[in-house]
Coordinates of C-alpha atoms in Angstrom, one line a residue:
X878 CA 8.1 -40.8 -120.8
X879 CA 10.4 -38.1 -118.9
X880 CA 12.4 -35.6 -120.9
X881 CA 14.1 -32.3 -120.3
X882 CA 14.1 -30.0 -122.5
X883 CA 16.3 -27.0 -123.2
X884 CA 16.1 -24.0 -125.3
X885 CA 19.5 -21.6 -125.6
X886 CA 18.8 -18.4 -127.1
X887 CA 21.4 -14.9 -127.1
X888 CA 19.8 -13.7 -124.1
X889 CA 18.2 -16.7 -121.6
X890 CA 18.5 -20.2 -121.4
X891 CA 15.7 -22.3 -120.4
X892 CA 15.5 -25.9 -119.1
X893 CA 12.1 -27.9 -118.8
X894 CA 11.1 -31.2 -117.2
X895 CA 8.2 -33.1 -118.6
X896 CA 7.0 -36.1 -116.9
X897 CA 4.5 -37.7 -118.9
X898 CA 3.5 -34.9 -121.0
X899 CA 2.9 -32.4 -117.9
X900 CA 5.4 -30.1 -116.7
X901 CA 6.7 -30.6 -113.9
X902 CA 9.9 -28.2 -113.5
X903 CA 11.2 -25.0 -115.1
X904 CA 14.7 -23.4 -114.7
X905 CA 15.6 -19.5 -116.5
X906 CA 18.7 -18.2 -116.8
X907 CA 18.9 -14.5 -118.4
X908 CA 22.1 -13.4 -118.9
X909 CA 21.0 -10.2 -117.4
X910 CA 20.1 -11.4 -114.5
X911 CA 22.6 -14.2 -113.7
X912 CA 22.1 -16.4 -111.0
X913 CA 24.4 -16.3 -107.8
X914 CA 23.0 -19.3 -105.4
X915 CA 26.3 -22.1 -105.6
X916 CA 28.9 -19.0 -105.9
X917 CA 31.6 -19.0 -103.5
X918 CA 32.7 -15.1 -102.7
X919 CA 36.0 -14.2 -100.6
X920 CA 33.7 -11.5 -98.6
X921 CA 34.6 -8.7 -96.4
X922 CA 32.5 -8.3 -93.0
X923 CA 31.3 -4.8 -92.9
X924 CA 29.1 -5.0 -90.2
X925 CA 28.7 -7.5 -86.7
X926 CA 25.0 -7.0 -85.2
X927 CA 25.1 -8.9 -82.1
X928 CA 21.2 -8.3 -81.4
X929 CA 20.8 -10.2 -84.3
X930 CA 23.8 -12.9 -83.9
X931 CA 24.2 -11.9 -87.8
X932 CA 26.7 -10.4 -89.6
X933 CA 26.7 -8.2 -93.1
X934 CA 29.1 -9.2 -95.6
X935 CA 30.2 -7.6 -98.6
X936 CA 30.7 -10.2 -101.4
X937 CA 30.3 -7.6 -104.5
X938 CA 26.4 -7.5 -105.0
X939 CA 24.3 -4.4 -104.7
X940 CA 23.8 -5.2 -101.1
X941 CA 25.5 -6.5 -98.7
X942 CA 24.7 -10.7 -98.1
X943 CA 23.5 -12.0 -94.9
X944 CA 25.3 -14.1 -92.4
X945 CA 23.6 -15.9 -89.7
X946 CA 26.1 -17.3 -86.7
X947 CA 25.0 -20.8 -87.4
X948 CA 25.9 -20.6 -90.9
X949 CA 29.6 -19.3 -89.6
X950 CA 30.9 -22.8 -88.5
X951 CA 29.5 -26.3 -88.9
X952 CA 30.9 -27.8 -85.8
X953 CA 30.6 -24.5 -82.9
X954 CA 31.8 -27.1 -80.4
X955 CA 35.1 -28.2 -82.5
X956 CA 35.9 -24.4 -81.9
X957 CA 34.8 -23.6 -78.9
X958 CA 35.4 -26.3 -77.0
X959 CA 31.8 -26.1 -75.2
X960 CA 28.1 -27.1 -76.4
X961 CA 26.5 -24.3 -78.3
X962 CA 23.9 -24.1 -80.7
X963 CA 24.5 -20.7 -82.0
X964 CA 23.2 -18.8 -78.8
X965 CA 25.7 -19.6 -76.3
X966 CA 28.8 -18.3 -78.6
X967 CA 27.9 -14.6 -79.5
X968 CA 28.6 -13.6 -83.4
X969 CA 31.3 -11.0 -82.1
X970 CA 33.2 -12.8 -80.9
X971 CA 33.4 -15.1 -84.3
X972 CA 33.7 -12.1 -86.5
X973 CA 35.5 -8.8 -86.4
X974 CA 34.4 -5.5 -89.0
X975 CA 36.9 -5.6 -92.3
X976 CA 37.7 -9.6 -91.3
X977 CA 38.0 -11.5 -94.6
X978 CA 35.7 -14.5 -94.9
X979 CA 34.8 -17.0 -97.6
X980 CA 31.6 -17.8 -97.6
X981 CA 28.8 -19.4 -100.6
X982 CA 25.5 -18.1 -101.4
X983 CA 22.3 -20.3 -100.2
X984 CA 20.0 -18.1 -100.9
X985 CA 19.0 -15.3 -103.8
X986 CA 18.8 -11.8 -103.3
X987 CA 14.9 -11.6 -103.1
X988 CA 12.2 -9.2 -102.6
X989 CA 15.0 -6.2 -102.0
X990 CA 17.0 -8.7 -99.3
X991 CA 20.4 -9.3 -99.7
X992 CA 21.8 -12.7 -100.4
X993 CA 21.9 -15.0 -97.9
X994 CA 25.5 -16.8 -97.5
X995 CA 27.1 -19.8 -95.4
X996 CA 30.8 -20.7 -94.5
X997 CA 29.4 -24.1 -94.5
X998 CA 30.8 -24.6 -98.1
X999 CA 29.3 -27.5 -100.2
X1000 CA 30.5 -28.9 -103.3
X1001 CA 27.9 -31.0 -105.7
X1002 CA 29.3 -33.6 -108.1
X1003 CA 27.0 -36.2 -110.0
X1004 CA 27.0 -38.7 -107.2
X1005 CA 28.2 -36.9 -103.7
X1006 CA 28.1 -33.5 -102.1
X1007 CA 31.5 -32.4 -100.6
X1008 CA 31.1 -30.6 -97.2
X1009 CA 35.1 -29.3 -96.5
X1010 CA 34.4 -27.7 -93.4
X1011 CA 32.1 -30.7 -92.1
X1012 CA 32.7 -34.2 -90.6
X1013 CA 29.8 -36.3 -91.3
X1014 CA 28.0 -39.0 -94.0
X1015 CA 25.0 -38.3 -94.7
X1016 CA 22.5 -40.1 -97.3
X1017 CA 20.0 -38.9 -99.6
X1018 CA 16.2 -39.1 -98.4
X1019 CA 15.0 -40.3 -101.4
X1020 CA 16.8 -43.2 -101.3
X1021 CA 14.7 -45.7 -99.6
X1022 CA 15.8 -48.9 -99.5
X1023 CA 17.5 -49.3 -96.0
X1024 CA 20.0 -51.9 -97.8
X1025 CA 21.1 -49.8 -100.5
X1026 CA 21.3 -47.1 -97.9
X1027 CA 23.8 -49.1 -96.0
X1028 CA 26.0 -50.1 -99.0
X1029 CA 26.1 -46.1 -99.6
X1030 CA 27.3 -45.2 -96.1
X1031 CA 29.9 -48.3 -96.0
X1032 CA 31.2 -46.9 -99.5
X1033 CA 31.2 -43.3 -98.2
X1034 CA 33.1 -44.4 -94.9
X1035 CA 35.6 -46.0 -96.7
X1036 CA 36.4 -43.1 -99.2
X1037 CA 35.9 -40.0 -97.1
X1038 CA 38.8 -37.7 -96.7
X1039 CA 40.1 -37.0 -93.1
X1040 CA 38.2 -33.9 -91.6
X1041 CA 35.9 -33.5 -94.8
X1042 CA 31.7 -34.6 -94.7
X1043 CA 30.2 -36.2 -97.5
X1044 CA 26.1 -36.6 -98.7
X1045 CA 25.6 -39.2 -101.1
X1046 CA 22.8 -38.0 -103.8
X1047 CA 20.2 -39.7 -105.3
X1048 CA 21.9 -40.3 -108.4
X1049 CA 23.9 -42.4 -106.1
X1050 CA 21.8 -45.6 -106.1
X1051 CA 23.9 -48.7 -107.3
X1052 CA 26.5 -47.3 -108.0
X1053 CA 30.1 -48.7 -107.4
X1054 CA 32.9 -47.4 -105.1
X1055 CA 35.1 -46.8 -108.8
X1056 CA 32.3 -44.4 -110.0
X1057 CA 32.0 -42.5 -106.3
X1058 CA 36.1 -42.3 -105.9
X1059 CA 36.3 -40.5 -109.5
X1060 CA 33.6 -38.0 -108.3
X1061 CA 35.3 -37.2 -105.1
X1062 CA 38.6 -36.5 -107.2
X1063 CA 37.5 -34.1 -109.6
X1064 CA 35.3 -32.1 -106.1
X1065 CA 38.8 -32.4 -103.8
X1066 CA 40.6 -31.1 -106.9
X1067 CA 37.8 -28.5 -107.3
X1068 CA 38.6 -27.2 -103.3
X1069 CA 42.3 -27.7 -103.2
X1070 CA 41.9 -25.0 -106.5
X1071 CA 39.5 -22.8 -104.6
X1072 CA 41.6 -22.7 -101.7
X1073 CA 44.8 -21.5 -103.7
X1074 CA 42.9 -18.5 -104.9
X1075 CA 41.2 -17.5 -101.7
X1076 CA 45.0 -16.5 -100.9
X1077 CA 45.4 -15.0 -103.9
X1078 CA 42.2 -12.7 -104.3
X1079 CA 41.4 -9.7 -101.8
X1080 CA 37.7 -9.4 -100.7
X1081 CA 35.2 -8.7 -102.6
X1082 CA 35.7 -11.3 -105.1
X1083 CA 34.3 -14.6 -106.8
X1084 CA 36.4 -17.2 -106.5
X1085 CA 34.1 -20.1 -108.0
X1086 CA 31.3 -20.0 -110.0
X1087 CA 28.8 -22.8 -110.1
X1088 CA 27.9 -24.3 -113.4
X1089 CA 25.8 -22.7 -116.1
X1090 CA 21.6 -23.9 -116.2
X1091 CA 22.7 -26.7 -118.9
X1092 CA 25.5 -28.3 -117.0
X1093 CA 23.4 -28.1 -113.7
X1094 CA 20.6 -30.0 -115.2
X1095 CA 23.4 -32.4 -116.7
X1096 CA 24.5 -33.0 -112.9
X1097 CA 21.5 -32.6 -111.0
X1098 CA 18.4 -33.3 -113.0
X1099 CA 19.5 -35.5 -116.4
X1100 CA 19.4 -39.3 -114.5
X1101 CA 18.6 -42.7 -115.6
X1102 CA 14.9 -41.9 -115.3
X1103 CA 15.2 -39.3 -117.9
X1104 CA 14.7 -40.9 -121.4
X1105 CA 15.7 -37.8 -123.3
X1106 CA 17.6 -34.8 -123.2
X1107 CA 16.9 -32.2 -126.0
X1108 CA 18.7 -29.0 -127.2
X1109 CA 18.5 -27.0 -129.8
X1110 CA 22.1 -24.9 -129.1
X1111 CA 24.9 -27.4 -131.3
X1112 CA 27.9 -25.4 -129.4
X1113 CA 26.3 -26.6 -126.0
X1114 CA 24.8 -30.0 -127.3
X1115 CA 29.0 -31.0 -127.9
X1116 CA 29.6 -29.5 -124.0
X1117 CA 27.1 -31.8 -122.7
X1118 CA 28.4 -34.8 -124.6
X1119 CA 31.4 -33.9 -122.9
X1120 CA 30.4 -33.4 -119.5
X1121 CA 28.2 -36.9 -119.8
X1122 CA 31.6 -38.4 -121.1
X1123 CA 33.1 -38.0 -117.4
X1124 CA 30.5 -38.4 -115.4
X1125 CA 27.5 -41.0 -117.1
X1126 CA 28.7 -42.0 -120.4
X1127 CA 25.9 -44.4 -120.6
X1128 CA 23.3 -41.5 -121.0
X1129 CA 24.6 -39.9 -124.0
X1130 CA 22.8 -42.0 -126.1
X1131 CA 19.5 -40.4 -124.7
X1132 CA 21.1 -36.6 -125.9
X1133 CA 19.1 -35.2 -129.1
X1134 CA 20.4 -32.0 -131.2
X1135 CA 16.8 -30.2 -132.2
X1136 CA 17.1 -28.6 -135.4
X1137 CA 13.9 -27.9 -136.5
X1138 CA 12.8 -24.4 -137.8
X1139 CA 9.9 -23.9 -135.0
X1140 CA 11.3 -22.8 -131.6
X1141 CA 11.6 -25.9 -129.4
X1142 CA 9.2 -24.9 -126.5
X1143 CA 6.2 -24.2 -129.2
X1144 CA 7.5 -27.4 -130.8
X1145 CA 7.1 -29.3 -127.3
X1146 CA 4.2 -27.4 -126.1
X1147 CA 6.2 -25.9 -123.2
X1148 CA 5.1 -22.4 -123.6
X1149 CA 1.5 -23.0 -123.0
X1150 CA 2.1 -24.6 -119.7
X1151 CA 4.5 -22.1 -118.6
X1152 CA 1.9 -19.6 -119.2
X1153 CA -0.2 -21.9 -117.0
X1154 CA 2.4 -21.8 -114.2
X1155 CA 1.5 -17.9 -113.9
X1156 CA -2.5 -18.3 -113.2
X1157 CA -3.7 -17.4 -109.8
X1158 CA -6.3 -20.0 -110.2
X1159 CA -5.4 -23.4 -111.5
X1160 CA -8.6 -26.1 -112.4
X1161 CA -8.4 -29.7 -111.2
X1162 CA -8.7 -32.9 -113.8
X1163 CA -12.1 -33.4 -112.0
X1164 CA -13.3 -29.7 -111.9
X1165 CA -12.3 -28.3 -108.9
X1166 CA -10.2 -25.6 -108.4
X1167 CA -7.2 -24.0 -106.5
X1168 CA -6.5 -20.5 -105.9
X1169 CA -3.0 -19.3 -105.2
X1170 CA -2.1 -16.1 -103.4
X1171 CA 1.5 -15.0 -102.2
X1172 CA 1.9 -12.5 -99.4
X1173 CA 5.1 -11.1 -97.8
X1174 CA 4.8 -13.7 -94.9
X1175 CA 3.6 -16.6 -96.8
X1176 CA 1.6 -18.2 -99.6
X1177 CA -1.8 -19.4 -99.0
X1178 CA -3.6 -22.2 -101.4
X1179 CA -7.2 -22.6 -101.2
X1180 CA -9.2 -25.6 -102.5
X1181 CA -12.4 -25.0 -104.0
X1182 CA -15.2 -27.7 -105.4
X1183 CA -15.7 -25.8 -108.4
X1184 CA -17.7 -27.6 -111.3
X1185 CA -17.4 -30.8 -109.2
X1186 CA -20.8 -31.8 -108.2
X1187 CA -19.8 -36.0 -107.1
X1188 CA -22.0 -38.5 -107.4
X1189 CA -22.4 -40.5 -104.0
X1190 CA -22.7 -38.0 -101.6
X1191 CA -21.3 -35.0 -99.8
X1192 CA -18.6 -36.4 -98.0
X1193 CA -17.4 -38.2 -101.4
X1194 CA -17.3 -35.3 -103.3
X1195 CA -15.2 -33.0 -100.9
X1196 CA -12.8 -36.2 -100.1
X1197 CA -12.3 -36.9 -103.9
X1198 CA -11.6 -33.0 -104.6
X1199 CA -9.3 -32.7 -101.4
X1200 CA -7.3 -35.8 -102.4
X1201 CA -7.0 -34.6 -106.5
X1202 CA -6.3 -31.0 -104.9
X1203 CA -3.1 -32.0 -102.8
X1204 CA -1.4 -34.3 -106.1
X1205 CA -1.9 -30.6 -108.0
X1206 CA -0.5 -28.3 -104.8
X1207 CA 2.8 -30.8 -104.8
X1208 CA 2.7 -30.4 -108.3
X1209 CA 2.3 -26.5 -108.4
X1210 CA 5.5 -25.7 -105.5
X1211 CA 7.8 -28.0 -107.4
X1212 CA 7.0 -26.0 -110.3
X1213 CA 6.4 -22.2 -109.6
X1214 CA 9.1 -23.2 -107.2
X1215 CA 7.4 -21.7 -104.4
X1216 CA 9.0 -21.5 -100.6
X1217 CA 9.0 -20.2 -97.4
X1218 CA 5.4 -20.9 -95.8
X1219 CA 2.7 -22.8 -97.4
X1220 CA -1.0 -22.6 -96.0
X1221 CA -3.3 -24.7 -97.6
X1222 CA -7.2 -24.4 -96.8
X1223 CA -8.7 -27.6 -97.7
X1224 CA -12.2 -28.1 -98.2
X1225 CA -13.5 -29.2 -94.3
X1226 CA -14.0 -32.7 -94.4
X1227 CA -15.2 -33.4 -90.7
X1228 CA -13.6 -37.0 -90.7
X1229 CA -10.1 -37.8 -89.0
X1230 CA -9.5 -40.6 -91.2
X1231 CA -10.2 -38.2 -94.3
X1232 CA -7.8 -35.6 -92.9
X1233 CA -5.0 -38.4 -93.2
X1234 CA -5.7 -40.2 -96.5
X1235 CA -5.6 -35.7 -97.6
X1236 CA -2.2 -35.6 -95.7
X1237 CA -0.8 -38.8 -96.6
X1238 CA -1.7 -38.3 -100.5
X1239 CA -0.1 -34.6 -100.2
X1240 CA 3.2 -36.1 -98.5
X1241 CA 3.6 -39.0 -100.8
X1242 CA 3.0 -36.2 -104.1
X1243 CA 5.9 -34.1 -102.0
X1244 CA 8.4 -37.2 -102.4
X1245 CA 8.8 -36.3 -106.0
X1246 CA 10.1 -32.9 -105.4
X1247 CA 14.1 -32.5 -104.8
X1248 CA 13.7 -29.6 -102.9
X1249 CA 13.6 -30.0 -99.0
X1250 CA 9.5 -29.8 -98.1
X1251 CA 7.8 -30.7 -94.8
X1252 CA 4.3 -31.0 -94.3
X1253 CA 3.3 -30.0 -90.4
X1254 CA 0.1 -31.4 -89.8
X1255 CA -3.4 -29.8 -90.1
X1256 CA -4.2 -26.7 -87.2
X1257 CA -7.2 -26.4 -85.2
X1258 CA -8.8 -24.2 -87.9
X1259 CA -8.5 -27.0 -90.2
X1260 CA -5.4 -26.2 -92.2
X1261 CA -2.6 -27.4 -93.2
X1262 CA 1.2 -26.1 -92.8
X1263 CA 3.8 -26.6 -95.2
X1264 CA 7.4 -25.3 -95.5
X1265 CA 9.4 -25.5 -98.1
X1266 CA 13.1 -24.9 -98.5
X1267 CA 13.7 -20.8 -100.7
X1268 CA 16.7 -20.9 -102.2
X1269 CA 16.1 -19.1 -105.9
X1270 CA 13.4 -17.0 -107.3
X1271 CA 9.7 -18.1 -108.0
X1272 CA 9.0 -18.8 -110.9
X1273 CA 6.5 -15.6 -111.8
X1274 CA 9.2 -13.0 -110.4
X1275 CA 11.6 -14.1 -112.8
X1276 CA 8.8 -13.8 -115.6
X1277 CA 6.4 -10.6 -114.3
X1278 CA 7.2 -7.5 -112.7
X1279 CA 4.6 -5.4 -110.7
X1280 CA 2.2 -3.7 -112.3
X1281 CA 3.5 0.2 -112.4
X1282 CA -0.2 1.2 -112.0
X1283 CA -1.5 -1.0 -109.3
X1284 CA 1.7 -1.7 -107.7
X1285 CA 1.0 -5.2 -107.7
X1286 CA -2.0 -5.4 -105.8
X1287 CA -4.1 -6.3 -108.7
X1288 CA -6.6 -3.2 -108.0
X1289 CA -6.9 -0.1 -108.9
X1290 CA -9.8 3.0 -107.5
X1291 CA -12.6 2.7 -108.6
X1292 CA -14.5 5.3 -109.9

C-alpha cells in the first residue's frame, strides 16, 4: 500500500510518501522560504573568473548564482566548431561582464553558497523532459525492460522537434505516442511562452516559475503505483483534480479530500517518523545500529552491531547486520535527502563474496530512489563510496537551525 500524503497549512505545505507504512520521502515548502531549484531567471553576468572557468550571475537572490562553463552550452563543439570538453574553450571567451543570460537553477543556495544555475534548460512534463538547447533521446534508467526501452526511443524519434532533446521518464512505461505528443505540446507551448518574455524582461528577473510542492508531486511522484493521494486543503484538492484531468485522468479516482478534525500527519502517523528522520543514530529491525554524521566535505554512515548478538556464528552475525544496514542507508538518503559524498563504514567482514552480496543489496535498495545515486565500490580501508546527486536542502536544515550556544557542534566546555 503506497500513498502520499499532503498537509497544506497558511504557512508550509508538506508532502509525504509512505510505502507500506514506512516513510520513505518528505518534501517542505514554507512560504518563507520558497524554493528556487526548476526557476528559470533572465540573469546578468557580473563577474567572468577564468581561473575557475566559472562565471557569477546575478539572477535576483541574495547572492550571486554560480555558473560552471559546462553548464553554459550543451553541445561546445556545435559552437565552436572544435572538440572541447569545457577546458579547451575558456569561459571568457563565452561570457562578457553585464552580458544577459537565461539560465535555470539546478541547485539550492546551500550552506551560505549561492545557487547553482545551467543554460542547459529542461522542461519536466508527466511523461518527458524537454531539453531546448539539446539534441539527443535519452531514456529513463529505471525503466528496464530493453523492449519497452526500444518502443520509447522509436516514439521519442518520431515526435522530437528539430534541434530540441527529449528524456523519456519513468512514468513513461506503456504509454502510447497520443499520450507523449499531448505532453510535448503543452512543454513546447511552455518554451515558445518563455522565450517571448526573455525579450520582454531586463535582467534580473524570473521569467518561469516551476510548480508549487502539490503539483510537483502530481507530476513527478503521484503514479500508477501510488494507491492514494490525500489532502486535507479543498481549494488545492479541486487544482489537483484538474491538473490529473490533463495529464492521468485515470488516477483521480485514487484522490481523497481529508476532513477530519485531527491534523492529517498525527492522523497518518507522519510526524513521528519525521521526527525519526532527525536522529543521528537510527536502530536496525534486527538490533543494530547506524550512526549518521554530516561534515562540510561529506557525510559519513557507520554500521554498528548493536543489540545483535546472531546465532550461528561471527561471520553470520556481522553479514546479516551489514546486509539489513545497507536496505536502511538507501532508505535514510532518499529520505533525509542527503547528497554530495556518502562514506559508509561497514562492519569488516573479511570475505570477498560478503563484500558483494553488502554491495549488491545496497545498489539494488538504491534503485528505488529517483534521485541520481552511484555506489563506487569498497576502498582499501574497507569502505564504501557513495555519491549522490544535491540538488535541494536536507531534510534537517530545512527543519533545525544550529544551536546558538554550541554553534552546531553539539558540545559545549566543560567545566
Amino acid at each position: 500500500m503506497n500513498e502520499i500524503i499532503v498537509d497544506v497549512s497558511f504557512d508550509q505545505t508538506r508532502a509525504a510518501l509512505l510505502e507500506d507504512g514506512e516513510l520513505s520521502e518528505v518534501y517542505i515548502d514554507r512560504f518563507s522560504n520558497k524554493r528556487t531549484v526548476g526557476n528559470i531567471n533572465k540573469g546578468r553576468v557580473e563577474n567572468v573568473l577564468p581561473g575557475m572557468q566559472a562565471a557569477f550571475v546575478n539572477i535576483g537572490l541574495e547572492k550571486n548564482a554560480f555558473l560552471y562553463i559546462k553548464d553554459v552550452y550543451t553541445d561546445c563543439e556545435k559552437v565552436y566548431e572544435t572538440p572541447c570538453n569545457g577546458q579547451k574553450v575558456s569561459i571568457k571567451d563565452v561570457l562578457k561582464k553585464g552580458q544577459e543570460i537565461m539560465v535555470q537553477v539546478v541547485k539550492e543556495p546551500i550552506d551560505g553558497k549561492g545557487a547553482r544555475v545551467t543554460s542547459n534548460i529542461t522542461l519536466p512534463g508527466r511523461f518527458m523532459v524537454l531539453l531546448p538547447n539539446a539534441n539527443y533521446i535519452g531514456i529513463s534508467r529505471r525503466i528496464e525492460s530493453e523492449d519497452e526501452r526500444n518502443r520509447l526511443k522509436d516514439i521519442a524519434l518520431q515526435i522530437k522537434p528539430e534541434n530540441m532533446g527529449l528524456i523519456i521518464r519513468t512514468a513513461a512505461d506503456g504509454k502510447n505516442i497520443e499520450e507523449f505528443k499531448q505532453d510535448l505540446e503543452f512543454l513546447k507551448r511552455l518554451w515558445w511562452s518563455i522565450k517571448k518574455k526573455e525579450k520582454v524582461f531586463n535582467a534580473p528577473k524570473i521569467i518561469h516559475k516551476d510548480l508549487n510542492l502539490v503539483s510537483r508531486t502530481v507530476r513527478d511522484v503521484f503514479t500508477r503505483n501510488i494507491d492514494s493521494f490525500i489532502i486535507n486543503s479543498k481549494t488545492e484538492y479541486n487544482k489537483v483534480l484538474e491538473l490529473l484531468e490533463l495529464i492521468s485522468p485515470q488516477l483521480k479516482e485514487r484522490v481523497v479530500f481529508y476532513d477530519k478534525g485531527q491534523n492529517i500527519f498525527d492522523y497518518y502517523n507522519v510526524e513521528p517518523k519525521i521526527a525519526n528522520a532527525l536522529s543521528r543514530k537510527v536502530w536496525l529491525k534486527n538490533g543494530g545500529y547506524i550512526v549518521i554524521d554530516q561534515t562540510e566535505a561529506f557525510t559519513s554512515i557507520d554500521v554498528n552491531t548493536g543489540k545483535f548478538v546472531g546465532s550461528i556464528d561471527l561471520k553470520d552475525t556481522v553479514l546479516k547486520t551489514n546486509l539489513e544496514a545497507a536496505k536502511e542507508i538507501a532508505k535514510q538518503l532518499r529520505l533525509r535527502d542527503i547528497g554530495g559524498i556518502i562514506i559508509v563504514d561497514f562492519i569488516d567482514m573479511g570475505n570477498p563474496e560478503h563484500d558483494r552480496q553488502v554491495l549488491e543489496e545496497l545498489k539494488s535498495c538504491l534503485k528505488k530512489d529517483r534521485t541520481r545515486s552511484n555506489v563506487l565500490g569498497m576502498t582499501q580501508l574497507g569502505l564504501v563510496e557513495i555519491t549522490r546527486k544535491k540538488a535541494g536542502k536536507r531534510i534537517d536544515s530545512v527543519l533545525q537551525k544550529p544551536c546558538p550556544f554550541c554553534e552546531g557542534t553539539g558540545r559545549v566546555l566543560s567545566e
